[in-house]
mmCIF file of C-alpha atoms and ligand atoms in Angstrom:
data_model
loop_
_atom_site.group_PDB
_atom_site.id
_atom_site.type_symbol
_atom_site.label_atom_id
_atom_site.label_comp_id
_atom_site.label_asym_id
_atom_site.label_seq_id
_atom_site.Cartn_x
_atom_site.Cartn_y
_atom_site.Cartn_z
ATOM 1 C CA UNK A 1 0.233 34.593 -11.821
ATOM 2 C CA UNK A 2 3.136 32.162 -12.087
ATOM 3 C CA UNK A 3 2.732 29.602 -14.885
ATOM 4 C CA UNK A 4 2.222 26.030 -13.665
ATOM 5 C CA UNK A 5 3.902 23.209 -15.563
ATOM 6 C CA UNK A 6 2.796 19.587 -15.687
ATOM 7 C CA UNK A 7 4.226 16.245 -16.789
ATOM 8 C CA UNK A 8 3.045 14.482 -19.955
ATOM 9 C CA UNK A 9 2.494 10.727 -19.580
ATOM 10 C CA UNK A 10 2.224 10.090 -23.328
ATOM 11 C CA UNK A 11 5.560 8.263 -23.378
ATOM 12 C CA UNK A 12 8.544 7.525 -21.131
ATOM 13 C CA UNK A 13 10.184 10.844 -22.005
ATOM 14 C CA UNK A 14 7.839 12.345 -19.370
ATOM 15 C CA UNK A 15 8.194 15.940 -20.644
ATOM 16 C CA UNK A 16 7.774 18.222 -17.643
ATOM 17 C CA UNK A 17 7.040 21.535 -19.339
ATOM 18 C CA UNK A 18 3.389 21.021 -20.252
ATOM 19 C CA UNK A 19 0.973 23.953 -19.959
ATOM 20 C CA UNK A 20 -2.773 23.427 -19.913
ATOM 21 C CA UNK A 21 -6.008 25.373 -20.090
ATOM 22 C CA UNK A 22 -9.102 24.079 -18.315
ATOM 23 C CA UNK A 23 -12.737 24.798 -19.197
ATOM 24 C CA UNK A 24 -15.770 23.291 -17.426
ATOM 25 C CA UNK A 25 -13.499 21.038 -15.370
ATOM 26 C CA UNK A 26 -11.957 19.469 -18.504
ATOM 27 C CA UNK A 27 -8.617 20.028 -20.226
ATOM 28 C CA UNK A 28 -9.459 22.252 -23.179
ATOM 29 C CA UNK A 29 -5.951 22.994 -24.413
ATOM 30 C CA UNK A 30 -2.526 21.390 -23.991
ATOM 31 C CA UNK A 31 0.552 23.453 -24.861
ATOM 32 C CA UNK A 32 4.121 22.251 -25.532
ATOM 33 C CA UNK A 33 3.147 18.557 -25.763
ATOM 34 C CA UNK A 34 3.437 16.689 -29.064
ATOM 35 C CA UNK A 35 0.331 15.242 -30.729
ATOM 36 C CA UNK A 36 0.874 11.916 -28.976
ATOM 37 C CA UNK A 37 0.947 13.650 -25.608
ATOM 38 C CA UNK A 38 -2.159 15.713 -26.352
ATOM 39 C CA UNK A 39 -4.019 12.513 -27.280
ATOM 40 C CA UNK A 40 -3.045 10.942 -23.953
ATOM 41 C CA UNK A 41 -3.905 13.955 -21.799
ATOM 42 C CA UNK A 42 -7.249 14.890 -23.336
ATOM 43 C CA UNK A 43 -10.249 12.705 -22.580
ATOM 44 C CA UNK A 44 -10.222 9.201 -24.196
ATOM 45 C CA UNK A 45 -12.221 8.804 -27.362
ATOM 46 C CA UNK A 46 -14.163 6.062 -25.579
ATOM 47 C CA UNK A 47 -13.903 6.438 -21.786
ATOM 48 C CA UNK A 48 -14.149 3.131 -19.906
ATOM 49 C CA UNK A 49 -17.069 2.261 -17.634
ATOM 50 C CA UNK A 50 -17.268 -0.234 -14.780
ATOM 51 C CA UNK A 51 -18.783 -3.389 -16.275
ATOM 52 C CA UNK A 52 -19.290 -7.040 -15.371
ATOM 53 C CA UNK A 53 -20.180 -9.416 -18.205
ATOM 54 C CA UNK A 54 -20.906 -6.389 -20.405
ATOM 55 C CA UNK A 55 -23.411 -4.824 -17.976
ATOM 56 C CA UNK A 56 -22.801 -1.499 -16.277
ATOM 57 C CA UNK A 57 -22.186 -1.826 -12.520
ATOM 58 C CA UNK A 58 -20.966 0.394 -9.684
ATOM 59 C CA UNK A 59 -17.288 0.649 -8.796
ATOM 60 C CA UNK A 60 -17.987 -1.329 -5.577
ATOM 61 C CA UNK A 61 -19.616 -4.182 -7.492
ATOM 62 C CA UNK A 62 -16.795 -4.300 -10.051
ATOM 63 C CA UNK A 63 -14.157 -4.412 -7.316
ATOM 64 C CA UNK A 64 -16.049 -7.157 -5.423
ATOM 65 C CA UNK A 65 -16.357 -9.262 -8.586
ATOM 66 C CA UNK A 66 -12.666 -8.725 -9.441
ATOM 67 C CA UNK A 67 -11.553 -9.767 -5.950
ATOM 68 C CA UNK A 68 -13.800 -12.879 -6.128
ATOM 69 C CA UNK A 69 -12.246 -13.975 -9.437
ATOM 70 C CA UNK A 70 -8.706 -13.481 -8.164
ATOM 71 C CA UNK A 71 -9.420 -15.283 -4.857
ATOM 72 C CA UNK A 72 -10.898 -18.301 -6.629
ATOM 73 C CA UNK A 73 -8.113 -18.615 -9.202
ATOM 74 C CA UNK A 74 -5.388 -21.224 -8.644
ATOM 75 C CA UNK A 75 -2.871 -19.497 -10.909
ATOM 76 C CA UNK A 76 -3.732 -15.851 -11.509
ATOM 77 C CA UNK A 77 -1.585 -13.541 -13.655
ATOM 78 C CA UNK A 78 -1.086 -9.822 -13.079
ATOM 79 C CA UNK A 79 0.078 -8.041 -16.221
ATOM 80 C CA UNK A 80 0.667 -4.534 -17.571
ATOM 81 C CA UNK A 81 1.361 -1.546 -15.305
ATOM 82 C CA UNK A 82 3.551 0.368 -17.791
ATOM 83 C CA UNK A 83 0.966 3.165 -17.688
ATOM 84 C CA UNK A 84 0.656 3.130 -13.880
ATOM 85 C CA UNK A 85 2.494 5.118 -11.242
ATOM 86 C CA UNK A 86 5.155 3.465 -9.117
ATOM 87 C CA UNK A 87 2.705 3.546 -6.168
ATOM 88 C CA UNK A 88 0.180 1.494 -8.165
ATOM 89 C CA UNK A 89 2.891 -0.890 -9.352
ATOM 90 C CA UNK A 90 3.961 -1.556 -5.759
ATOM 91 C CA UNK A 91 0.314 -2.261 -4.862
ATOM 92 C CA UNK A 92 0.053 -4.724 -7.786
ATOM 93 C CA UNK A 93 3.241 -6.455 -6.639
ATOM 94 C CA UNK A 94 1.674 -6.675 -3.135
ATOM 95 C CA UNK A 95 -1.438 -8.357 -4.598
ATOM 96 C CA UNK A 96 0.727 -10.811 -6.564
ATOM 97 C CA UNK A 97 2.554 -11.662 -3.346
ATOM 98 C CA UNK A 98 -0.655 -12.203 -1.423
ATOM 99 C CA UNK A 99 -2.135 -14.433 -4.150
ATOM 100 C CA UNK A 100 1.075 -16.314 -5.001
ATOM 101 C CA UNK A 101 0.416 -15.031 -8.506
ATOM 102 C CA UNK A 102 2.472 -14.642 -11.666
ATOM 103 C CA UNK A 103 3.450 -11.056 -12.460
ATOM 104 C CA UNK A 104 4.850 -9.772 -15.752
ATOM 105 C CA UNK A 105 4.856 -6.643 -17.883
ATOM 106 C CA UNK A 106 5.517 -5.538 -21.459
ATOM 107 C CA UNK A 107 9.280 -5.360 -20.829
ATOM 108 C CA UNK A 108 9.013 -9.173 -21.010
ATOM 109 C CA UNK A 109 8.854 -8.839 -24.797
ATOM 110 C CA UNK A 110 10.590 -5.501 -25.368
ATOM 111 C CA UNK A 111 13.215 -3.495 -23.421
ATOM 112 C CA UNK A 112 13.545 -5.903 -20.433
ATOM 113 C CA UNK A 113 17.009 -7.353 -21.241
ATOM 114 C CA UNK A 114 18.502 -3.856 -21.684
ATOM 115 C CA UNK A 115 17.031 -2.545 -18.424
ATOM 116 C CA UNK A 116 18.226 -5.685 -16.619
ATOM 117 C CA UNK A 117 21.765 -5.122 -17.955
ATOM 118 C CA UNK A 118 21.656 -1.480 -16.826
ATOM 119 C CA UNK A 119 20.387 -2.391 -13.341
ATOM 120 C CA UNK A 120 23.103 -5.061 -13.135
ATOM 121 C CA UNK A 121 25.756 -2.425 -14.055
ATOM 122 C CA UNK A 122 26.709 -4.323 -17.202
ATOM 123 C CA UNK A 123 25.915 -1.367 -19.464
ATOM 124 C CA UNK A 124 26.926 2.248 -18.837
ATOM 125 C CA UNK A 125 24.055 4.707 -18.924
ATOM 126 C CA UNK A 126 23.468 8.419 -18.319
ATOM 127 C CA UNK A 127 20.632 10.902 -17.901
ATOM 128 C CA UNK A 128 18.996 12.840 -20.701
ATOM 129 C CA UNK A 129 20.117 16.086 -19.042
ATOM 130 C CA UNK A 130 23.726 14.889 -19.389
ATOM 131 C CA UNK A 131 23.097 14.181 -23.086
ATOM 132 C CA UNK A 132 21.693 17.693 -23.444
ATOM 133 C CA UNK A 133 24.698 19.289 -21.739
ATOM 134 C CA UNK A 134 27.540 17.129 -23.071
ATOM 135 C CA UNK A 135 26.304 14.788 -25.819
ATOM 136 C CA UNK A 136 28.049 15.249 -29.167
ATOM 137 C CA UNK A 137 27.197 11.914 -30.851
ATOM 138 C CA UNK A 138 23.810 10.217 -30.536
ATOM 139 C CA UNK A 139 23.005 6.981 -32.309
ATOM 140 C CA UNK A 140 19.388 5.948 -32.835
ATOM 141 C CA UNK A 141 19.567 2.230 -33.489
ATOM 142 C CA UNK A 142 16.323 0.514 -34.513
ATOM 143 C CA UNK A 143 14.450 3.506 -33.127
ATOM 144 C CA UNK A 144 12.320 6.202 -34.734
ATOM 145 C CA UNK A 145 11.742 8.790 -32.002
ATOM 146 C CA UNK A 146 10.244 11.248 -34.487
ATOM 147 C CA UNK A 147 7.157 9.034 -34.196
ATOM 148 C CA UNK A 148 7.590 7.124 -30.914
ATOM 149 C CA UNK A 149 9.000 9.919 -28.690
ATOM 150 C CA UNK A 150 8.484 13.042 -30.795
ATOM 151 C CA UNK A 151 10.374 15.510 -28.533
ATOM 152 C CA UNK A 152 13.465 13.343 -27.922
ATOM 153 C CA UNK A 153 15.680 15.116 -30.461
ATOM 154 C CA UNK A 154 14.398 18.632 -29.779
ATOM 155 C CA UNK A 155 14.556 18.471 -25.968
ATOM 156 C CA UNK A 156 17.728 16.481 -25.362
ATOM 157 C CA UNK A 157 19.843 14.934 -28.088
ATOM 158 C CA UNK A 158 20.203 16.981 -31.264
ATOM 159 C CA UNK A 159 18.601 20.411 -31.423
ATOM 160 C CA UNK A 160 18.965 22.016 -27.971
ATOM 161 C CA UNK A 161 21.839 24.075 -26.616
ATOM 162 C CA UNK A 162 23.515 22.554 -23.555
ATOM 163 C CA UNK A 163 26.346 23.547 -21.184
ATOM 164 C CA UNK A 164 29.108 22.228 -23.469
ATOM 165 C CA UNK A 165 27.032 22.185 -26.624
ATOM 166 C CA UNK A 166 26.261 25.842 -27.163
ATOM 167 C CA UNK A 167 26.179 25.624 -30.952
ATOM 168 C CA UNK A 168 23.586 22.810 -31.081
ATOM 169 C CA UNK A 169 22.995 20.561 -34.032
ATOM 170 C CA UNK A 170 24.352 22.898 -36.690
ATOM 171 C CA UNK A 171 27.901 22.505 -35.469
ATOM 172 C CA UNK A 172 28.554 20.432 -32.425
ATOM 173 C CA UNK A 173 26.105 17.553 -32.411
ATOM 174 C CA UNK A 174 25.902 14.531 -34.709
ATOM 175 C CA UNK A 175 22.824 12.284 -34.912
ATOM 176 C CA UNK A 176 23.234 8.875 -36.504
ATOM 177 C CA UNK A 177 20.443 6.496 -37.441
ATOM 178 C CA UNK A 178 20.878 2.753 -38.044
ATOM 179 C CA UNK A 179 17.700 1.117 -39.263
ATOM 180 C CA UNK A 180 16.171 -1.217 -41.796
ATOM 181 C CA UNK A 181 14.133 1.575 -43.417
ATOM 182 C CA UNK A 182 14.417 5.290 -44.044
ATOM 183 C CA UNK A 183 12.306 6.468 -41.105
ATOM 184 C CA UNK A 184 11.438 10.090 -40.285
ATOM 185 C CA UNK A 185 14.399 10.100 -37.858
ATOM 186 C CA UNK A 186 16.685 8.709 -40.592
ATOM 187 C CA UNK A 187 15.660 11.649 -42.823
ATOM 188 C CA UNK A 188 16.755 14.110 -40.095
ATOM 189 C CA UNK A 189 20.086 12.259 -39.788
ATOM 190 C CA UNK A 190 20.595 12.743 -43.570
ATOM 191 C CA UNK A 191 23.984 11.343 -44.663
ATOM 192 C CA UNK A 192 24.463 9.757 -41.226
ATOM 193 C CA UNK A 193 21.780 7.158 -41.980
ATOM 194 C CA UNK A 194 23.104 3.597 -42.217
ATOM 195 C CA UNK A 195 20.559 1.270 -43.750
ATOM 196 C CA UNK A 196 20.891 -2.444 -43.007
ATOM 197 C CA UNK A 197 18.772 -5.479 -43.927
ATOM 198 C CA UNK A 198 16.440 -7.010 -41.304
ATOM 199 C CA UNK A 199 18.239 -9.232 -38.768
ATOM 200 C CA UNK A 200 21.670 -7.834 -39.740
ATOM 201 C CA UNK A 201 22.179 -5.840 -36.515
ATOM 202 C CA UNK A 202 24.433 -8.381 -34.793
ATOM 203 C CA UNK A 203 26.574 -8.655 -37.914
ATOM 204 C CA UNK A 204 27.017 -4.868 -37.999
ATOM 205 C CA UNK A 205 27.825 -4.853 -34.256
ATOM 206 C CA UNK A 206 30.596 -7.410 -34.827
ATOM 207 C CA UNK A 207 31.891 -5.480 -37.854
ATOM 208 C CA UNK A 208 31.979 -2.276 -35.775
ATOM 209 C CA UNK A 209 33.847 -4.063 -32.971
ATOM 210 C CA UNK A 210 36.374 -5.270 -35.572
ATOM 211 C CA UNK A 211 36.730 -1.740 -36.975
ATOM 212 C CA UNK A 212 37.170 -0.262 -33.485
ATOM 213 C CA UNK A 213 39.868 -2.918 -32.878
ATOM 214 C CA UNK A 214 41.850 -1.776 -35.930
ATOM 215 C CA UNK A 215 40.766 -4.664 -38.192
ATOM 216 C CA UNK A 216 39.148 -4.441 -41.618
ATOM 217 C CA UNK A 217 35.383 -4.878 -41.066
ATOM 218 C CA UNK A 218 33.344 -7.144 -43.323
ATOM 219 C CA UNK A 219 29.621 -7.835 -43.617
ATOM 220 C CA UNK A 220 27.637 -10.100 -45.954
ATOM 221 C CA UNK A 221 25.300 -7.307 -47.078
ATOM 222 C CA UNK A 222 25.949 -4.284 -49.259
ATOM 223 C CA UNK A 223 27.863 -2.064 -46.844
ATOM 224 C CA UNK A 224 31.514 -1.733 -47.759
ATOM 225 C CA UNK A 225 34.425 -1.572 -45.278
ATOM 226 C CA UNK A 226 34.866 2.171 -45.986
ATOM 227 C CA UNK A 227 31.328 2.991 -44.820
ATOM 228 C CA UNK A 228 31.708 0.868 -41.650
ATOM 229 C CA UNK A 229 35.095 2.421 -40.868
ATOM 230 C CA UNK A 230 33.557 5.889 -41.340
ATOM 231 C CA UNK A 231 30.844 5.006 -38.781
ATOM 232 C CA UNK A 232 33.381 3.476 -36.378
ATOM 233 C CA UNK A 233 35.471 6.668 -36.587
ATOM 234 C CA UNK A 234 32.474 8.854 -35.748
ATOM 235 C CA UNK A 235 31.847 6.713 -32.658
ATOM 236 C CA UNK A 236 35.505 6.638 -31.683
ATOM 237 C CA UNK A 237 35.851 10.419 -31.817
ATOM 238 C CA UNK A 238 32.803 11.062 -29.599
ATOM 239 C CA UNK A 239 33.515 12.966 -26.387
ATOM 240 C CA UNK A 240 30.126 11.965 -24.945
ATOM 241 C CA UNK A 241 28.287 9.386 -27.032
ATOM 242 C CA UNK A 242 24.896 7.779 -26.455
ATOM 243 C CA UNK A 243 23.230 4.856 -28.160
ATOM 244 C CA UNK A 244 19.437 5.107 -27.957
ATOM 245 C CA UNK A 245 18.213 1.560 -28.361
ATOM 246 C CA UNK A 246 14.863 0.909 -30.008
ATOM 247 C CA UNK A 247 12.786 -2.207 -30.440
ATOM 248 C CA UNK A 248 14.067 -2.700 -33.993
ATOM 249 C CA UNK A 249 17.458 -3.568 -32.516
ATOM 250 C CA UNK A 250 16.164 -5.555 -29.516
ATOM 251 C CA UNK A 251 13.918 -7.754 -31.668
ATOM 252 C CA UNK A 252 16.738 -8.582 -34.047
ATOM 253 C CA UNK A 253 19.237 -9.742 -31.371
ATOM 254 C CA UNK A 254 19.150 -13.231 -29.802
ATOM 255 C CA UNK A 255 19.902 -11.637 -26.409
ATOM 256 C CA UNK A 256 21.558 -8.540 -24.973
ATOM 257 C CA UNK A 257 25.144 -9.911 -25.212
ATOM 258 C CA UNK A 258 26.073 -8.370 -28.619
ATOM 259 C CA UNK A 259 25.056 -4.976 -27.226
ATOM 260 C CA UNK A 260 27.113 -5.527 -24.058
ATOM 261 C CA UNK A 261 30.109 -6.477 -26.265
ATOM 262 C CA UNK A 262 29.723 -3.306 -28.352
ATOM 263 C CA UNK A 263 29.404 -1.066 -25.279
ATOM 264 C CA UNK A 264 32.521 -2.641 -23.726
ATOM 265 C CA UNK A 265 34.538 -2.049 -26.909
ATOM 266 C CA UNK A 266 33.231 1.500 -27.312
ATOM 267 C CA UNK A 267 34.219 2.326 -23.762
ATOM 268 C CA UNK A 268 37.756 1.030 -24.343
ATOM 269 C CA UNK A 269 38.264 3.550 -27.147
ATOM 270 C CA UNK A 270 35.652 6.250 -26.494
ATOM 271 C CA UNK A 271 32.989 7.334 -23.958
ATOM 272 C CA UNK A 272 29.594 5.760 -24.609
ATOM 273 C CA UNK A 273 26.295 5.468 -22.765
ATOM 274 C CA UNK A 274 23.089 3.658 -23.562
ATOM 275 C CA UNK A 275 19.483 4.736 -23.065
ATOM 276 C CA UNK A 276 16.587 2.361 -23.828
ATOM 277 C CA UNK A 277 13.781 3.973 -25.846
ATOM 278 C CA UNK A 278 11.053 2.872 -23.419
ATOM 279 C CA UNK A 279 7.482 3.300 -24.694
ATOM 280 C CA UNK A 280 4.901 3.337 -21.893
ATOM 281 C CA UNK A 281 5.543 6.141 -19.433
ATOM 282 C CA UNK A 282 6.467 3.981 -16.434
ATOM 283 C CA UNK A 283 7.469 0.617 -17.867
ATOM 284 C CA UNK A 284 10.969 1.204 -16.583
ATOM 285 C CA UNK A 285 9.475 1.985 -13.144
ATOM 286 C CA UNK A 286 7.830 -1.441 -13.017
ATOM 287 C CA UNK A 287 11.178 -3.117 -13.719
ATOM 288 C CA UNK A 288 12.863 -1.077 -10.972
ATOM 289 C CA UNK A 289 10.068 -1.784 -8.464
ATOM 290 C CA UNK A 290 9.908 -5.536 -9.099
ATOM 291 C CA UNK A 291 13.711 -5.676 -9.017
ATOM 292 C CA UNK A 292 13.724 -3.993 -5.624
ATOM 293 C CA UNK A 293 11.201 -6.554 -4.304
ATOM 294 C CA UNK A 294 12.474 -9.761 -5.942
ATOM 295 C CA UNK A 295 15.820 -9.176 -7.679
ATOM 296 C CA UNK A 296 14.086 -9.782 -11.045
ATOM 297 C CA UNK A 297 12.654 -7.180 -13.396
ATOM 298 C CA UNK A 298 9.771 -9.239 -14.858
ATOM 299 C CA UNK A 299 8.580 -12.864 -15.442
ATOM 300 C CA UNK A 300 8.123 -13.740 -11.772
ATOM 301 C CA UNK A 301 5.844 -15.955 -9.681
ATOM 302 C CA UNK A 302 5.446 -15.586 -5.969
ATOM 303 C CA UNK A 303 5.118 -18.833 -3.986
ATOM 304 C CA UNK A 304 5.455 -20.396 -0.530
ATOM 305 C CA UNK A 305 9.131 -21.107 -1.205
ATOM 306 C CA UNK A 306 10.107 -17.717 -2.597
ATOM 307 C CA UNK A 307 10.046 -16.298 -6.093
ATOM 308 C CA UNK A 308 10.241 -18.370 -9.268
ATOM 309 C CA UNK A 309 11.619 -16.567 -12.314
ATOM 310 C CA UNK A 310 12.231 -17.467 -15.925
ATOM 311 C CA UNK A 311 10.819 -17.579 -19.455
ATOM 312 C CA UNK A 312 8.137 -20.019 -18.249
ATOM 313 C CA UNK A 313 6.696 -17.116 -16.186
ATOM 314 C CA UNK A 314 6.443 -14.745 -19.156
ATOM 315 C CA UNK A 315 2.998 -13.616 -20.246
ATOM 316 C CA UNK A 316 3.520 -15.190 -23.682
ATOM 317 C CA UNK A 317 4.535 -18.630 -22.308
ATOM 318 C CA UNK A 318 1.836 -18.587 -19.622
ATOM 319 C CA UNK A 319 -0.885 -17.970 -22.188
ATOM 320 C CA UNK A 320 0.617 -20.322 -24.779
ATOM 321 C CA UNK A 321 0.791 -23.177 -22.270
ATOM 322 C CA UNK A 322 -2.608 -22.305 -20.736
ATOM 323 C CA UNK A 323 -0.960 -22.096 -17.297
ATOM 324 C CA UNK A 324 -3.077 -19.277 -15.853
ATOM 325 C CA UNK A 325 -6.770 -19.338 -14.968
ATOM 326 C CA UNK A 326 -7.442 -15.595 -14.456
ATOM 327 C CA UNK A 327 -5.728 -12.354 -15.444
ATOM 328 C CA UNK A 328 -5.686 -8.870 -13.969
ATOM 329 C CA UNK A 329 -4.561 -6.489 -16.729
ATOM 330 C CA UNK A 330 -3.646 -2.974 -15.623
ATOM 331 C CA UNK A 331 -3.307 -0.102 -18.132
ATOM 332 C CA UNK A 332 -2.368 -2.404 -20.981
ATOM 333 C CA UNK A 333 -3.990 -3.901 -24.050
ATOM 334 C CA UNK A 334 -2.505 -7.383 -24.594
ATOM 335 C CA UNK A 335 -5.321 -8.328 -27.007
ATOM 336 C CA UNK A 336 -3.892 -5.811 -29.464
ATOM 337 C CA UNK A 337 -0.180 -5.984 -28.550
ATOM 338 C CA UNK A 338 0.393 -9.764 -28.319
ATOM 339 C CA UNK A 339 0.422 -12.038 -31.386
ATOM 340 C CA UNK A 340 -3.135 -13.139 -32.229
ATOM 341 C CA UNK A 341 -2.468 -16.842 -31.515
ATOM 342 C CA UNK A 342 -1.329 -15.966 -27.943
ATOM 343 C CA UNK A 343 -3.836 -13.160 -27.267
ATOM 344 C CA UNK A 344 -6.771 -15.440 -28.127
ATOM 345 C CA UNK A 345 -5.979 -17.535 -25.022
ATOM 346 C CA UNK A 346 -7.186 -14.589 -22.936
ATOM 347 C CA UNK A 347 -10.700 -15.279 -24.226
ATOM 348 C CA UNK A 348 -10.700 -18.618 -22.390
ATOM 349 C CA UNK A 349 -10.123 -17.210 -18.875
ATOM 350 C CA UNK A 350 -11.783 -14.491 -16.793
ATOM 351 C CA UNK A 351 -9.981 -11.201 -17.434
ATOM 352 C CA UNK A 352 -10.200 -8.091 -15.249
ATOM 353 C CA UNK A 353 -9.019 -4.787 -16.723
ATOM 354 C CA UNK A 354 -8.227 -1.489 -15.038
ATOM 355 C CA UNK A 355 -8.014 1.252 -17.679
ATOM 356 C CA UNK A 356 -9.291 4.795 -18.274
ATOM 357 C CA UNK A 357 -10.238 3.999 -21.896
ATOM 358 C CA UNK A 358 -12.054 1.178 -23.681
ATOM 359 C CA UNK A 359 -9.456 -1.103 -25.280
ATOM 360 C CA UNK A 360 -9.716 -4.335 -27.258
ATOM 361 C CA UNK A 361 -8.930 -6.213 -24.020
ATOM 362 C CA UNK A 362 -11.347 -4.280 -21.780
ATOM 363 C CA UNK A 363 -14.158 -4.632 -24.359
ATOM 364 C CA UNK A 364 -13.901 -8.429 -24.006
ATOM 365 C CA UNK A 365 -13.048 -8.572 -20.282
ATOM 366 C CA UNK A 366 -15.337 -10.200 -17.733
ATOM 367 C CA UNK A 367 -14.764 -7.236 -15.413
ATOM 368 C CA UNK A 368 -13.669 -3.820 -16.598
ATOM 369 C CA UNK A 369 -12.885 -1.113 -14.054
ATOM 370 C CA UNK A 370 -12.715 2.531 -15.162
ATOM 371 C CA UNK A 371 -9.723 4.364 -13.697
ATOM 372 C CA UNK A 372 -8.408 7.911 -13.768
ATOM 373 C CA UNK A 373 -5.813 8.764 -16.427
ATOM 374 C CA UNK A 374 -2.466 9.227 -14.721
ATOM 375 C CA UNK A 375 -1.064 12.579 -15.711
ATOM 376 C CA UNK A 376 -4.345 14.379 -16.337
ATOM 377 C CA UNK A 377 -6.638 13.084 -13.543
ATOM 378 C CA UNK A 378 -4.226 11.597 -10.995
ATOM 379 C CA UNK A 379 -0.584 11.867 -9.963
ATOM 380 C CA UNK A 380 2.259 9.948 -8.341
ATOM 381 C CA UNK A 381 5.824 9.160 -9.371
ATOM 382 C CA UNK A 382 7.304 7.415 -12.391
ATOM 383 C CA UNK A 383 10.750 6.493 -13.727
ATOM 384 C CA UNK A 384 11.686 8.158 -16.993
ATOM 385 C CA UNK A 385 13.348 6.130 -19.790
ATOM 386 C CA UNK A 386 16.799 7.150 -18.478
ATOM 387 C CA UNK A 387 16.116 6.031 -14.885
ATOM 388 C CA UNK A 388 15.317 9.464 -13.407
ATOM 389 C CA UNK A 389 12.342 9.593 -11.021
ATOM 390 C CA UNK A 390 9.724 12.176 -11.984
ATOM 391 C CA UNK A 391 6.870 13.578 -9.840
ATOM 392 C CA UNK A 392 3.517 13.780 -11.603
ATOM 393 C CA UNK A 393 0.785 16.046 -10.289
ATOM 394 C CA UNK A 394 -2.799 15.817 -11.529
ATOM 395 C CA UNK A 395 -4.014 18.532 -13.910
ATOM 396 C CA UNK A 396 -7.734 18.440 -13.046
ATOM 397 C CA UNK A 397 -10.009 17.037 -10.350
ATOM 398 C CA UNK A 398 -12.152 14.046 -11.251
ATOM 399 C CA UNK A 399 -14.196 11.525 -9.283
ATOM 400 C CA UNK A 400 -12.400 8.639 -10.994
ATOM 401 C CA UNK A 401 -10.228 6.532 -8.737
ATOM 402 C CA UNK A 402 -6.544 6.148 -9.627
ATOM 403 C CA UNK A 403 -5.038 2.715 -10.394
ATOM 404 C CA UNK A 404 -3.406 2.829 -6.991
ATOM 405 C CA UNK A 405 -6.717 3.455 -5.181
ATOM 406 C CA UNK A 406 -8.479 0.700 -7.167
ATOM 407 C CA UNK A 407 -5.698 -1.779 -6.413
ATOM 408 C CA UNK A 408 -5.826 -0.840 -2.689
ATOM 409 C CA UNK A 409 -9.580 -1.520 -2.736
ATOM 410 C CA UNK A 410 -9.041 -4.915 -4.449
ATOM 411 C CA UNK A 411 -6.372 -5.787 -1.885
ATOM 412 C CA UNK A 412 -8.781 -4.951 0.980
ATOM 413 C CA UNK A 413 -11.458 -7.148 -0.623
ATOM 414 C CA UNK A 414 -9.168 -10.162 -0.983
HETATM 415 S S1 LIG B 501 7.469 13.295 -26.281
HETATM 416 FE FE1 LIG B 501 6.307 11.868 -24.993
HETATM 417 S S2 LIG B 501 6.247 12.821 -22.956
HETATM 418 FE FE2 LIG B 501 6.908 14.419 -24.438
HETATM 419 S S3 LIG B 501 5.027 15.478 -25.014
HETATM 420 FE FE3 LIG B 501 5.311 13.838 -26.537
HETATM 421 S S4 LIG B 501 4.209 12.051 -25.725
HETATM 422 FE FE4 LIG B 501 4.423 13.536 -24.065
#
C-alpha cells in the first residue's frame, strides 16, 4: 500500500512528510515530526469541553450562549486564529463584519510589521524550497529555530542537499546566528555566531550598512570593525542569501524600517531574501486573509463607514483602555501570552473561547467551546511562514466540530 503523508500543524513550517499510525481511532504514533509536532498532533493533555460558567453543556447550548453574548455586546473583539485554517479565519472575519467588531491577531505584537512589508513589496522574500535548492548563506537573527521550528535547518536551510547545493552544509552552505545569547542554533553556527547586547540590533544593522557601503563600521559595544567587516563580507559574497527574522530582532526594533534599509543595501551589493519565523501554523494566513478583505493585516474595526485601522485597534490597547465589552478568542491563549497587567482585563468581560485544549484563557472563559485539532482531526488550507499555501487533510475521524464549522454555527445564530 502506498504510504500516506500528512501535514504537521505544530508550527508555521507545516512539514508535509508526516507519517502516522492509528489504533482504536486515535493517533498512536507520529513519524518524522519533531517533539513539538508530536505534542500538537497527539491528543491534548487536557481536552476542552463545552462549558458555560464552568458547567458542562451541549455544543448547541454553548453556541447559543456565545451568539447571545456577541449580539448584546456594543464593542466585541475577535482575537486569535493563528491556529485556525484559512476557511475558519474568513468565517471569523465575516462575523467581525456582521457585528462591526474589532478583529486582531498575535501578529499585532510579533511578526505583523514584517509580513506587512512583504505584502507591500517593500521586502524581497522567497520560498523555503528556493532556499533548499539555491541558498548558500542563511542568517538567523533573533531566532532559535532549533527550539521554535526544530526542522527548519534540516529540511531547508543548512543540512539538506538541493539542486545547486549538492554538497550541503559541509561545503556549500553557511549558517549565521546573530543573537543576544548562545542559543542551540548559535551552537550549530559555531564560529559564525555573532553575540550582541540586548537592544543593539539596530546599531549592528547600521554598522553593517556602513560596512557594505565601504565605510569603517563602528558600534558602541564590544564588537570590533574587523568582526563586522567579516560578517558584511559573508553577506556580500552570498549567491542566494536569506535572513530568517525572529522575535528577538522584531522586539528590539522601533519599527520595520531598519530592516527595510538593510535589505535594500544588501540587494544593491548581493542577493538577499527575508523569511519571517512565524510561530502559529497559520498566523501568516490570517494576515493574508484580512489584507485581502480590508487592505490591513491586523488591528482593524469594521463599522458603518468602512474599516478603522491603527494601534488603537490592537488587542493590547483595546484591553488596556477597556474599550471592548466581550471577546471571542479562537485557538489562542492571551491570558498566558499577553503581559499580566493587560491579560487581567479579560477577567472583567465575558470571554468565549474556541479551542481543542484547556488553556489558561478557556479555563476562565464564560463560554468555552471544544473544537477539533486542525491537522489531526480536521483539515483545510493554511499559509506557511514563507507565504506558500498548504493543503491539510485530517488524520483521523472525530465527532468534534472544526473551528470553521463552529464559527459557521455562531454566524447562523447571530
Ligand atoms: S518543525 Fe514545526 S511543522 Fe515541522 S514537525 Fe516540527 S512542529 Fe511540526
